Coordinates of C-alpha atoms in Angstrom, one line a residue:
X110 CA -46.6 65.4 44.1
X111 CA -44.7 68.7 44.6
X112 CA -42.0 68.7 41.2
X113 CA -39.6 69.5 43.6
X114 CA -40.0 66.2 45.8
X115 CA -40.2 64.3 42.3
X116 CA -37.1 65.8 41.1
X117 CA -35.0 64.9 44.3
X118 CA -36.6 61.3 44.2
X119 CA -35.4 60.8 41.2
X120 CA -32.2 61.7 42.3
X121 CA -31.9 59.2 45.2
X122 CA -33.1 56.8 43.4
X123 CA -30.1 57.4 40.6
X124 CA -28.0 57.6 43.7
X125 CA -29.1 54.2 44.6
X126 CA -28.6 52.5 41.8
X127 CA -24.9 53.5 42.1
X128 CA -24.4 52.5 45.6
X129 CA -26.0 49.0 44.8
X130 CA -23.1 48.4 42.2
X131 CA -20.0 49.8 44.6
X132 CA -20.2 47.1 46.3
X133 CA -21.9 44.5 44.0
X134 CA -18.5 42.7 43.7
X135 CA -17.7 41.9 47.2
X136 CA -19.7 39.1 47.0
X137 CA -18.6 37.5 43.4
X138 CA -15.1 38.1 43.9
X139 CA -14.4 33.8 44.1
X140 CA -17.0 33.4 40.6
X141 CA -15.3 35.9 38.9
X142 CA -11.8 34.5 39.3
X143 CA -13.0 30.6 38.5
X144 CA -14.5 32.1 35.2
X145 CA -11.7 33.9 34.3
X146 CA -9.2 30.7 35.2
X147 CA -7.2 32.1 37.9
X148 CA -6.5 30.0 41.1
X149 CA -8.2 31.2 43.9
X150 CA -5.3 31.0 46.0
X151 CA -4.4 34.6 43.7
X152 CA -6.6 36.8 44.9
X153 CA -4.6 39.6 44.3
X154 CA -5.0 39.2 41.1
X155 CA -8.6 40.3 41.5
X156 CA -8.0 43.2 44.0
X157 CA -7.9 45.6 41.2
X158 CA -11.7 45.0 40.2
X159 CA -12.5 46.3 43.6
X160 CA -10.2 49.4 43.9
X161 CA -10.5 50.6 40.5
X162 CA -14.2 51.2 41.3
X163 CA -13.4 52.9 44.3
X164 CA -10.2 55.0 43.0
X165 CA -13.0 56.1 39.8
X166 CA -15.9 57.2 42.2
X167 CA -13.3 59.4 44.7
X168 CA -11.1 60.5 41.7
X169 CA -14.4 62.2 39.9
X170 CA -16.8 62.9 42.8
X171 CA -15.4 66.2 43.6
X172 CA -15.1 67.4 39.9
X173 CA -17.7 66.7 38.4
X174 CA -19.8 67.5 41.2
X175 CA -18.6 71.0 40.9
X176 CA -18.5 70.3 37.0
X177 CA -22.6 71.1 37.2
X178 CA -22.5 74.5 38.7
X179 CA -21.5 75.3 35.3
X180 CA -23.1 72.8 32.9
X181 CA -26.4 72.3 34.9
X182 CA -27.6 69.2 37.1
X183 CA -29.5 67.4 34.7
X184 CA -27.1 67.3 32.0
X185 CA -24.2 66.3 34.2
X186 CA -26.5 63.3 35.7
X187 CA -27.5 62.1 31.9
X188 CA -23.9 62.2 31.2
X189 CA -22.8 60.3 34.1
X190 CA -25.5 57.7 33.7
X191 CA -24.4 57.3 30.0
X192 CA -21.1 56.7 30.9
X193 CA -22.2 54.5 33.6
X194 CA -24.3 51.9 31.7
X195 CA -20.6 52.0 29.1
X196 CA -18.9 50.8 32.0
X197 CA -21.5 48.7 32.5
X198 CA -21.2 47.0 29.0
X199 CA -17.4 47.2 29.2
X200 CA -17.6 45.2 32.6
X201 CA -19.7 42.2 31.3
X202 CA -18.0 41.7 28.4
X203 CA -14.8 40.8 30.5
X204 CA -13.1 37.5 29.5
X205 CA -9.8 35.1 30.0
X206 CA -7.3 36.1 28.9
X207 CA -7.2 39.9 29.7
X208 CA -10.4 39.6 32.1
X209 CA -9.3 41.2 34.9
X210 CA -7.8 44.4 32.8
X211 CA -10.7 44.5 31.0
X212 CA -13.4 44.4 34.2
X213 CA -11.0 47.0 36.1
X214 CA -11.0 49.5 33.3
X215 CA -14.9 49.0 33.0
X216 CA -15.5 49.4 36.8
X217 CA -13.2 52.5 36.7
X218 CA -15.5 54.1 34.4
X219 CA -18.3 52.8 36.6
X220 CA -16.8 54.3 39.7
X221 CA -16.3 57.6 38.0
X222 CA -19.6 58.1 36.5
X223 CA -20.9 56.9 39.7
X224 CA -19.2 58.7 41.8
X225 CA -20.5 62.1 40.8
X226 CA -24.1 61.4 41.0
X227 CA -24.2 61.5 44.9
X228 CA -22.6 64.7 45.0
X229 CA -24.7 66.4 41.9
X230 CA -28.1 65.1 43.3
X231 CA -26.7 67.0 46.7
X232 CA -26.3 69.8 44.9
X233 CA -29.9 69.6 43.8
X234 CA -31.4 69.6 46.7
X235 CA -29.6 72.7 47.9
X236 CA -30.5 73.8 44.6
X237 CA -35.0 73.2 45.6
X238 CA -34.8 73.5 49.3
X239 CA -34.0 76.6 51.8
X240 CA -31.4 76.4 54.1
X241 CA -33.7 74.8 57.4
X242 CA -34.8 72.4 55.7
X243 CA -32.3 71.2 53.3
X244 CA -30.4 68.7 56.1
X245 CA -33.1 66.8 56.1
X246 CA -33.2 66.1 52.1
X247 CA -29.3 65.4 51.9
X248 CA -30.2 62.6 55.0
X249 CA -32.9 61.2 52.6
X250 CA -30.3 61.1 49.6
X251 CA -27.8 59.7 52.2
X252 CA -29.9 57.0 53.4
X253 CA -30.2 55.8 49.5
X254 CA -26.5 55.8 49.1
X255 CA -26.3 53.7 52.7
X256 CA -29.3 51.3 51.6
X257 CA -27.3 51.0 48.4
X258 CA -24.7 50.3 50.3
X259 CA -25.8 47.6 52.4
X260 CA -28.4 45.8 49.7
X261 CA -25.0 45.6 46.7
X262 CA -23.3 42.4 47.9
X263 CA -26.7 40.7 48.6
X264 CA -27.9 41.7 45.3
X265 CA -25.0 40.6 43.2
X266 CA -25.1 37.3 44.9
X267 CA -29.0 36.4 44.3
X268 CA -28.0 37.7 40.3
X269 CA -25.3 35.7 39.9
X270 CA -26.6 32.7 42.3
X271 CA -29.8 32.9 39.4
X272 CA -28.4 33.7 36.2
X273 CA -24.7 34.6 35.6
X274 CA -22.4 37.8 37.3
X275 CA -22.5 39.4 34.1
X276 CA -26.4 39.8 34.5
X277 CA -25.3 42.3 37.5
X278 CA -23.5 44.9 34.6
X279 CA -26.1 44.0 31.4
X280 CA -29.1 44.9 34.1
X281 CA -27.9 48.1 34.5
X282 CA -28.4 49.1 30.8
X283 CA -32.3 49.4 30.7
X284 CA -32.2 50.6 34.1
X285 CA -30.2 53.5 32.9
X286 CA -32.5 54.1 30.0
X287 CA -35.5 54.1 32.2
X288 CA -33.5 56.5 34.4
X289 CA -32.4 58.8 31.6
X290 CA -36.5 59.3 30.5
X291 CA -37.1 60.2 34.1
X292 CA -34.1 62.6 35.1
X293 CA -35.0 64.3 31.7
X294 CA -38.7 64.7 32.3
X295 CA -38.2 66.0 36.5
X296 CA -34.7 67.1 37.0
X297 CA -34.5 71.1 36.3
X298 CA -31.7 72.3 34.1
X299 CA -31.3 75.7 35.6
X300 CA -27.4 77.3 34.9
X301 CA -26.2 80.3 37.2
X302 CA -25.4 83.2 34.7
X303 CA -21.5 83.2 33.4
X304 CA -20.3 85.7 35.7
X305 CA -21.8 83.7 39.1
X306 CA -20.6 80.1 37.9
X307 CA -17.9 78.9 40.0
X308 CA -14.8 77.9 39.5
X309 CA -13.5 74.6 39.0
X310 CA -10.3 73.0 40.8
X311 CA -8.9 70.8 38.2
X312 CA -5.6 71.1 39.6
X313 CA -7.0 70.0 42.8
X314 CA -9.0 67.4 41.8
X315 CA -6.4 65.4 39.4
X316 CA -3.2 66.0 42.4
X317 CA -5.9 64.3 44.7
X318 CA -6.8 61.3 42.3
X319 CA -3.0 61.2 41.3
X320 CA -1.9 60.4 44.9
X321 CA -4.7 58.2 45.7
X322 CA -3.8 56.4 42.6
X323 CA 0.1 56.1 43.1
X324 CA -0.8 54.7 46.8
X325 CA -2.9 52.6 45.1
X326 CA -0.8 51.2 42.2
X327 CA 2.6 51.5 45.3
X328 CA 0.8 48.5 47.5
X329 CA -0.6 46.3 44.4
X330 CA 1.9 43.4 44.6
X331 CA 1.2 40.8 41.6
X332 CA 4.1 38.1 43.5
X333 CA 3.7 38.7 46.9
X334 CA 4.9 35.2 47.1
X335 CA 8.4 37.0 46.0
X336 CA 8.2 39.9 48.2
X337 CA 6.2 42.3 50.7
X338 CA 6.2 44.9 48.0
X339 CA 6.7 45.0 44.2
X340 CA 9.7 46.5 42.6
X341 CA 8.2 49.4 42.1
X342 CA 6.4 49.7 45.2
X343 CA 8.7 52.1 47.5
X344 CA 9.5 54.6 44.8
X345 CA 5.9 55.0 43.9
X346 CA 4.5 55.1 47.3
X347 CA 6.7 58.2 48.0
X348 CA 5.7 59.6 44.8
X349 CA 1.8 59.6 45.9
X350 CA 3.0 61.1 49.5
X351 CA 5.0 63.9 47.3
X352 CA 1.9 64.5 45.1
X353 CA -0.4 63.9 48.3
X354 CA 1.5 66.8 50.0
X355 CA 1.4 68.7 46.7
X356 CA -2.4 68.3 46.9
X357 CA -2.0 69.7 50.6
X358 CA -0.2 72.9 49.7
X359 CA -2.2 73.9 46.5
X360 CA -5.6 73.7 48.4
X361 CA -4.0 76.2 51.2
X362 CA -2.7 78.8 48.5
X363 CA -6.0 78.1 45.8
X364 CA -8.4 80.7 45.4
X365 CA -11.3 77.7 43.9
X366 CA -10.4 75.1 46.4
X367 CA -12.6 71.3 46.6
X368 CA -13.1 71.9 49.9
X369 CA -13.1 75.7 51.4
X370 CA -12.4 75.5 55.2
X371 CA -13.5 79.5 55.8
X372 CA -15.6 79.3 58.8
X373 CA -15.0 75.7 59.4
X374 CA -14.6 74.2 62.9
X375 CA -11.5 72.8 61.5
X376 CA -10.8 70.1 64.6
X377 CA -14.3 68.4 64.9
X378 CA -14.8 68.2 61.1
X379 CA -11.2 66.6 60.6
X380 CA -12.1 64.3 63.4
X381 CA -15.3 63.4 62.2
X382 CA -13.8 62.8 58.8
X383 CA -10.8 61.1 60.4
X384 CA -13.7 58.2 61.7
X385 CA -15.4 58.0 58.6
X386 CA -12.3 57.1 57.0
X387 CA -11.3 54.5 59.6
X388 CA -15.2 53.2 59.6
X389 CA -14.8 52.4 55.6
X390 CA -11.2 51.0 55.9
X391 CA -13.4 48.6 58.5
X392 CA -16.5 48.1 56.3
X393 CA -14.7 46.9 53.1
X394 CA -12.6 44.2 55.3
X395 CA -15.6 43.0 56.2
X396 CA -17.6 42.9 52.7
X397 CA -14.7 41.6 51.3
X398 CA -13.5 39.1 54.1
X399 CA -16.5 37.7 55.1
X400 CA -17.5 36.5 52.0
X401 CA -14.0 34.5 51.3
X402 CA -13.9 33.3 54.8
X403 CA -17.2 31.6 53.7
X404 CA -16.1 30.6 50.1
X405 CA -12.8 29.1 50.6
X406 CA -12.7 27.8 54.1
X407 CA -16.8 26.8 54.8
X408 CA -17.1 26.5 50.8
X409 CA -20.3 27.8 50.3
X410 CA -21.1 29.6 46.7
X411 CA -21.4 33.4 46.5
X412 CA -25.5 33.1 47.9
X413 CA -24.4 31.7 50.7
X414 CA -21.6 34.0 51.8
X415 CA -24.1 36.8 50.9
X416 CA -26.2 35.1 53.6
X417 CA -23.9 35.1 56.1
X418 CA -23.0 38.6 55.5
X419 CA -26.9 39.3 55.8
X420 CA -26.4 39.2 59.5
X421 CA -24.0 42.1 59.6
X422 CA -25.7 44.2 56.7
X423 CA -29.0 43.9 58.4
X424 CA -27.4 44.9 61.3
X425 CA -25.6 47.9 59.9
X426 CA -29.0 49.2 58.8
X427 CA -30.7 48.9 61.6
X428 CA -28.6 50.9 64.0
X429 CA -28.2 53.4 61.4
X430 CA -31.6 54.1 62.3
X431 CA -30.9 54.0 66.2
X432 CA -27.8 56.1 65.2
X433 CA -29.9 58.9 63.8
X434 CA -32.4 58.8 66.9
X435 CA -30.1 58.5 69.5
X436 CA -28.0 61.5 67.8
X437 CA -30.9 63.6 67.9
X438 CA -31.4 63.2 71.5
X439 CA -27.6 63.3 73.1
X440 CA -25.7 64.7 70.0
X441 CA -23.2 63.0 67.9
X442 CA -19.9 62.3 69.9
X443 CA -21.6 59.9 72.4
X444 CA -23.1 57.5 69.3
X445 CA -19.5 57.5 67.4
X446 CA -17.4 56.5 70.2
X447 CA -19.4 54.0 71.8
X448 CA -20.1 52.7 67.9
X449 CA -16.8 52.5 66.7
X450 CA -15.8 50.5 70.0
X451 CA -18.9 48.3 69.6
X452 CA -16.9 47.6 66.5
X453 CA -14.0 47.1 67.9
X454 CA -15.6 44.4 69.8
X455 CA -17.0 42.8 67.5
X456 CA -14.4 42.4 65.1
X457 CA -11.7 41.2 68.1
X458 CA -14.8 38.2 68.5
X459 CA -14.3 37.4 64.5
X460 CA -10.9 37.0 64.7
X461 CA -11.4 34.3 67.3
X462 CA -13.5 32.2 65.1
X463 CA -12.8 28.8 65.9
X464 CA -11.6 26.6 63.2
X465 CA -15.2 24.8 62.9
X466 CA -16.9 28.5 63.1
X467 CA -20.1 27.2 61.8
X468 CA -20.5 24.5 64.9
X469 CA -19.5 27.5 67.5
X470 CA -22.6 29.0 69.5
X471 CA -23.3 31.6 72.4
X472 CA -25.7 28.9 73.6
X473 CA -29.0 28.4 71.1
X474 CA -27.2 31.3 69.4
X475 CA -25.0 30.3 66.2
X476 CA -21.5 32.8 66.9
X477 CA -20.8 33.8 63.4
X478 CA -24.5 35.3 63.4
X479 CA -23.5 37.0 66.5
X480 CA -20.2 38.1 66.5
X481 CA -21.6 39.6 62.6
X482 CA -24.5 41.1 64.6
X483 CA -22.4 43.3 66.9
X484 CA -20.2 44.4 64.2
X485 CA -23.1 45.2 62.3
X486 CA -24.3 47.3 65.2
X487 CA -21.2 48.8 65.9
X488 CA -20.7 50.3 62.4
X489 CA -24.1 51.1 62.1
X490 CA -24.7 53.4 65.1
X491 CA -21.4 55.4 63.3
X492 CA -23.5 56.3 60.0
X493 CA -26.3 59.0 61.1
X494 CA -23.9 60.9 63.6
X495 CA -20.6 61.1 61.2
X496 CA -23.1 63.1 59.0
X497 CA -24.7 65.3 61.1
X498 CA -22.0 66.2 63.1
X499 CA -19.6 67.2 60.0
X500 CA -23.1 69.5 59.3
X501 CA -22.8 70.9 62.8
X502 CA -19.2 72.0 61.7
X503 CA -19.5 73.5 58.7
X504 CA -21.2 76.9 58.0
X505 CA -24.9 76.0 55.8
X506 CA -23.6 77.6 52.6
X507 CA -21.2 74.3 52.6
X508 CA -23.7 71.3 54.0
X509 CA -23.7 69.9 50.1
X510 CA -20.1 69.9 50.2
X511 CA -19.4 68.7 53.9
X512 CA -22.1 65.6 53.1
X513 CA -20.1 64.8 50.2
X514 CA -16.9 65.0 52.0
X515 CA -18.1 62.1 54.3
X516 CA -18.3 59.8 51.6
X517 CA -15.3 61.0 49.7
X518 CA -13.4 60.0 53.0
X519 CA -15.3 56.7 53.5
X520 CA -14.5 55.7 50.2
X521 CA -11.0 56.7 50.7
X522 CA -11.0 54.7 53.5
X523 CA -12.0 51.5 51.6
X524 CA -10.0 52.1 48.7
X525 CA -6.6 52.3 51.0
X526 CA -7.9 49.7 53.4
X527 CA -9.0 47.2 50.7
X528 CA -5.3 48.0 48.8
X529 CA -3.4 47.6 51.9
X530 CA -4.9 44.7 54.1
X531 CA -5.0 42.6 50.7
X532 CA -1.4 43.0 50.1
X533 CA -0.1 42.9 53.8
X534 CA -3.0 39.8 54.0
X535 CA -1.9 37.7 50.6
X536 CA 1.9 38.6 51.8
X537 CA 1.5 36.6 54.9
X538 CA -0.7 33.8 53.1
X539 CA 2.2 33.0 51.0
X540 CA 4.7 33.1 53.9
X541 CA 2.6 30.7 55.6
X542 CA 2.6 28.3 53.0
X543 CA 6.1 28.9 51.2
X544 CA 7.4 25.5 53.0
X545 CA 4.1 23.6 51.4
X546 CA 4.6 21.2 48.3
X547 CA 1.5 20.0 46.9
X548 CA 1.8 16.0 47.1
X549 CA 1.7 14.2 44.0
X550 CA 0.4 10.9 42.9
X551 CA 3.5 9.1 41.8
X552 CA 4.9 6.2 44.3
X553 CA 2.0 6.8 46.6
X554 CA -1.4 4.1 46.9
X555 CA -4.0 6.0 46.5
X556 CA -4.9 6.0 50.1
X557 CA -1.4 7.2 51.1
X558 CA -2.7 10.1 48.3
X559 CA -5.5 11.4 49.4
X560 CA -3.9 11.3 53.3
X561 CA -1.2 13.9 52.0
X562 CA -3.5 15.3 49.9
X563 CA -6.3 16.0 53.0
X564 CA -3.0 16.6 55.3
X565 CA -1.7 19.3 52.4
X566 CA -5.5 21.1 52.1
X567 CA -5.8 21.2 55.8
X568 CA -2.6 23.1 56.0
X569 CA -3.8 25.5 53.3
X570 CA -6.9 26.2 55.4
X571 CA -5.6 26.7 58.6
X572 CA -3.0 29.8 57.1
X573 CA -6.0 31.2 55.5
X574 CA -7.7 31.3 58.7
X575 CA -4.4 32.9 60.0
X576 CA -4.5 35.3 57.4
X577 CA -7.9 36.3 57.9
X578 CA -7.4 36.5 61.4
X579 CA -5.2 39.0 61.3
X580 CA -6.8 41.3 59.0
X581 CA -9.7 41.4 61.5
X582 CA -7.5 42.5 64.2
X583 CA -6.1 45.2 62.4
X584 CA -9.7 45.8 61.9
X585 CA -10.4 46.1 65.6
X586 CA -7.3 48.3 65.9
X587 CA -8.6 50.6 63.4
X588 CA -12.4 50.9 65.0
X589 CA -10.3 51.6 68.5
X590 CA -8.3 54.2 67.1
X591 CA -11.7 55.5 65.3
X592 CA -13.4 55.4 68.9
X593 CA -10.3 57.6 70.6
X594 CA -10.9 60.1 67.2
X595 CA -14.5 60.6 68.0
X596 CA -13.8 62.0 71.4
X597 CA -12.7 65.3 69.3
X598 CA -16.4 65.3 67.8
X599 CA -18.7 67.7 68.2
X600 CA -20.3 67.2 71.5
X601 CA -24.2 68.1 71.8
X602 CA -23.6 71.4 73.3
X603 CA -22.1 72.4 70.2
X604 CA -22.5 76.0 68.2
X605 CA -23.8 75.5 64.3
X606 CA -21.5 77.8 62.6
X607 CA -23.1 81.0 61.1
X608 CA -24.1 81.1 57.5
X609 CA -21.9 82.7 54.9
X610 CA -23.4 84.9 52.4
X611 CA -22.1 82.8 49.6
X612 CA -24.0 79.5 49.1
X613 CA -21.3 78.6 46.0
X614 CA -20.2 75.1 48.0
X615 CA -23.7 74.3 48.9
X616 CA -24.9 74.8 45.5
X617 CA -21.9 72.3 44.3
X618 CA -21.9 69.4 46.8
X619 CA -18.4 68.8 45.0

């Protein structure tokens, strides 16, 4: 096999391994909490498990990608999988009473070492492979970040379903090793000489993961029994928009920007990233969502939710390979729109799930298999064209860059959906159920009991249902929008940008 090819396969298959653990969680979010001792009904609580993963992998992607112009691929990947097998340790060794601290803190490690491995394995390939035929190589490493993507929840479900969810972060350690021996023994260490090495924007980098983070930490409500928002919530959100702006105005006047928009189609690209953004806000609802919808209303263990959310995941991956072939036939614009409004769709049918979902059916058809299906689809057909088209935007000295930029706004997407659907979600959960008092068993025959008691649960369930309800319209709302965005795509007719001379951005795929 060409070194080259070995090199790069290593690479995606580092790459995979980090997709499969963003979203290993979704899908032992209930386990996790019942080991820990927190009521279920405080899922809040566990929120941070899940964003701190996500906040890690967009806070680091950009820096460290552009971290190995300097230093060299291979020895930023070694690094990066060091410090993701630590995280790794740090995560399974969580326990009651400061569990959920200490899993956050490991996953944020995870999410940063992680993080920079899909743009530093782009970087490679524009590194090994001329300019014509490099697009193809970053869809290859792009398809093992979306198969990661898609196989994490079912993955952490049949681990922890057969051993323990700790088995999903102690796995990783020998996987690491094995992966170390082989990045060292294919991946080329090649460093530009000192006066062509690029320049790195730190200031950049930590303004962007500084705003993210104050959003982030601005819609975490610990009471939202109490209120919408914690004490600290206003003050802090307008301190992420003031750093978010910050961000804004330093990248303008920069000369070593994360992203340089010289020669940029500046309106397709920002629409195309503008989808990818709203298509991860959708995708995490629905990791996340799904599986509780089947854990605390149909209560079925973390296998079986992952089974349920089979139907959309299967789905997802099959139309991203429709996506790609249809894209290549009638361009990009066509397959976003009509995907994000497929997903529109699909999500308004979820949130009409009938209160005995599991009985509904489109005929011989069981509806939560359907209804998942079309979502599925929906998403799905997005994946191939938001990536292509943001190459067909971007001049080819920046494709490693642009490709990276897709997931950087995905995961953005995901980490401000997931913050602010849970709080909005577990706010109106609360107010649903602030007039509820548990019964208790004193002066009551234990008949007369377990009527309130059945009466009280019932209640409980139906505001969940509410709750979740609601989240998957705004879900629909957000695909729409997404679909109206897409119309300022690039259509097929569209001019690929010439080259510039420089090929610094494509080198970094920061």
């Amino acid at each position: 096999m060409e070194r080259r090819r070995l090199a790069i396969g290593v690479g995606g298959a580092v790459v995979l391994v980090a997709a499969l653990d963003a979203y290993v969680v979704t899908t032992i979010l209930v386990t996790v909490l019942r080991e820990l001792k927190l009521p279920v009904d405080h899922l809040e609580r566990i929120t941070p498990v899940v964003t701190g993963f996500l906040l890690g992998y967009v806070a680091a992607m950009p820096l460290l990608g552009r971290l190995s112009d300097r230093l060299g691929r291979r020895g930023v990947i070694e690094a990066c999988l060091v410090v993701f097998a630590a995280g790794s340790v740090v995560t399974a060794l969580a326990a009651a009473p400061h569990g959920v601290l200490v899993m956050t803190i490991g996953r944020a490690v995870q999410g940063m070492a992680g993080g920079a491995l899909l743009p530093v394995t782009m970087a490679l390939a524009g590194d090994l492979w001329e300019e014509k035929r490099r697009p193809v190589v970053l869809g290859a490493i792009g398809s093992a970040q979306e198969l990661g993507s898609a196989l994490g929840p079912l993955y952490g479900a049949a681990l922890a379903s057969a051993a323990s969810w700790r088995l999903i972060f102690w796995i990783n350690v020998p996987v690491v090793v094995l992966a170390l021996v082989a990045v060292h023994f294919t991946v080329p260490n090649g460093r530009p000489e000192p006066a062509d090495r690029p320049g790195i924007d730190v200031v950049g980098g930590v303004l962007l993961a500084a705003g993210l983070g104050l959003l982030v930490v601005g819609v975490y409500n610990p009471a939202p029994d109490e209120s919408a928002l914690p004490s600290w919530g206003v003050p802090t959100l307008v301190a992420g928009a003031v750093v978010l702006a910050l961000f804004v105005l330093w990248e303008i006047r920069a000369r070593t920007r994360l992203l340089d928009l010289a020669g940029t189609r500046r309106g397709p690209l920002f629409a195309t990233l503008g989808v990818s953004f709203l298509s991860g806000a959708a995708l995490i609802v629905t990791l996340v969502d799904v599986q509780l919808v089947a854990q605390t209303l149909l209560n079925e263990d973390a296998l079986g939710g992952a089974l349920r959310l089979a139907w959309f995941l299967g789905a997802l991956l099959v139309a991203a390979v429709l996506g790609g072939l249809v894209t290549a036939r009638i361009g990009e614009r066509t397959p976003l729109v009509v995907g994000m409004a497929v997903a529109a769709g699909g999500y308004a049918l979820i949130a009409n799930w009938p209160a005995d979902m599991t009985a509904a059916s489109y005929g011989p058809l069981p509806r939560m298999a359907v209804d998942l299906v079309v979502t599925g689809l929906g998403l799905g057909l997005v994946i191939a064209p938001v990536s292509s088209a943001v190459l067909r935007t971007v001049p080819a000295a920046q494709f490693g860059i642009a490709s990276a930029a897709v997931v950087v706004a995905r995961m953005m997407g995901m980490l401000l959906g997931i913050s602010a659907l849970t709080a909005w979600g577990l706010r109106r959960f609360h107010t649903l159920t602030a007039h509820l008092q548990p019964p208790l068993p004193f002066f009551l025959s234990k008949s007369e009991y377990n009527a309130a008691l059945a009466t009280y649960t019932q209640k409980l369930q139906d505001a969940l249902r509410t709750e979740y309800q609601e989240i998957f319209w705004i879900s629909a709302a957000l695909c729409a929008l997404g679909a109206v965005v897409a119309l300022a795509a690039p259509g097929r007719r569209a001019e690929v940008p010439a080259s510039r001379p420089s090929g610094d951005q494509l080198l970094t795929g920061s």
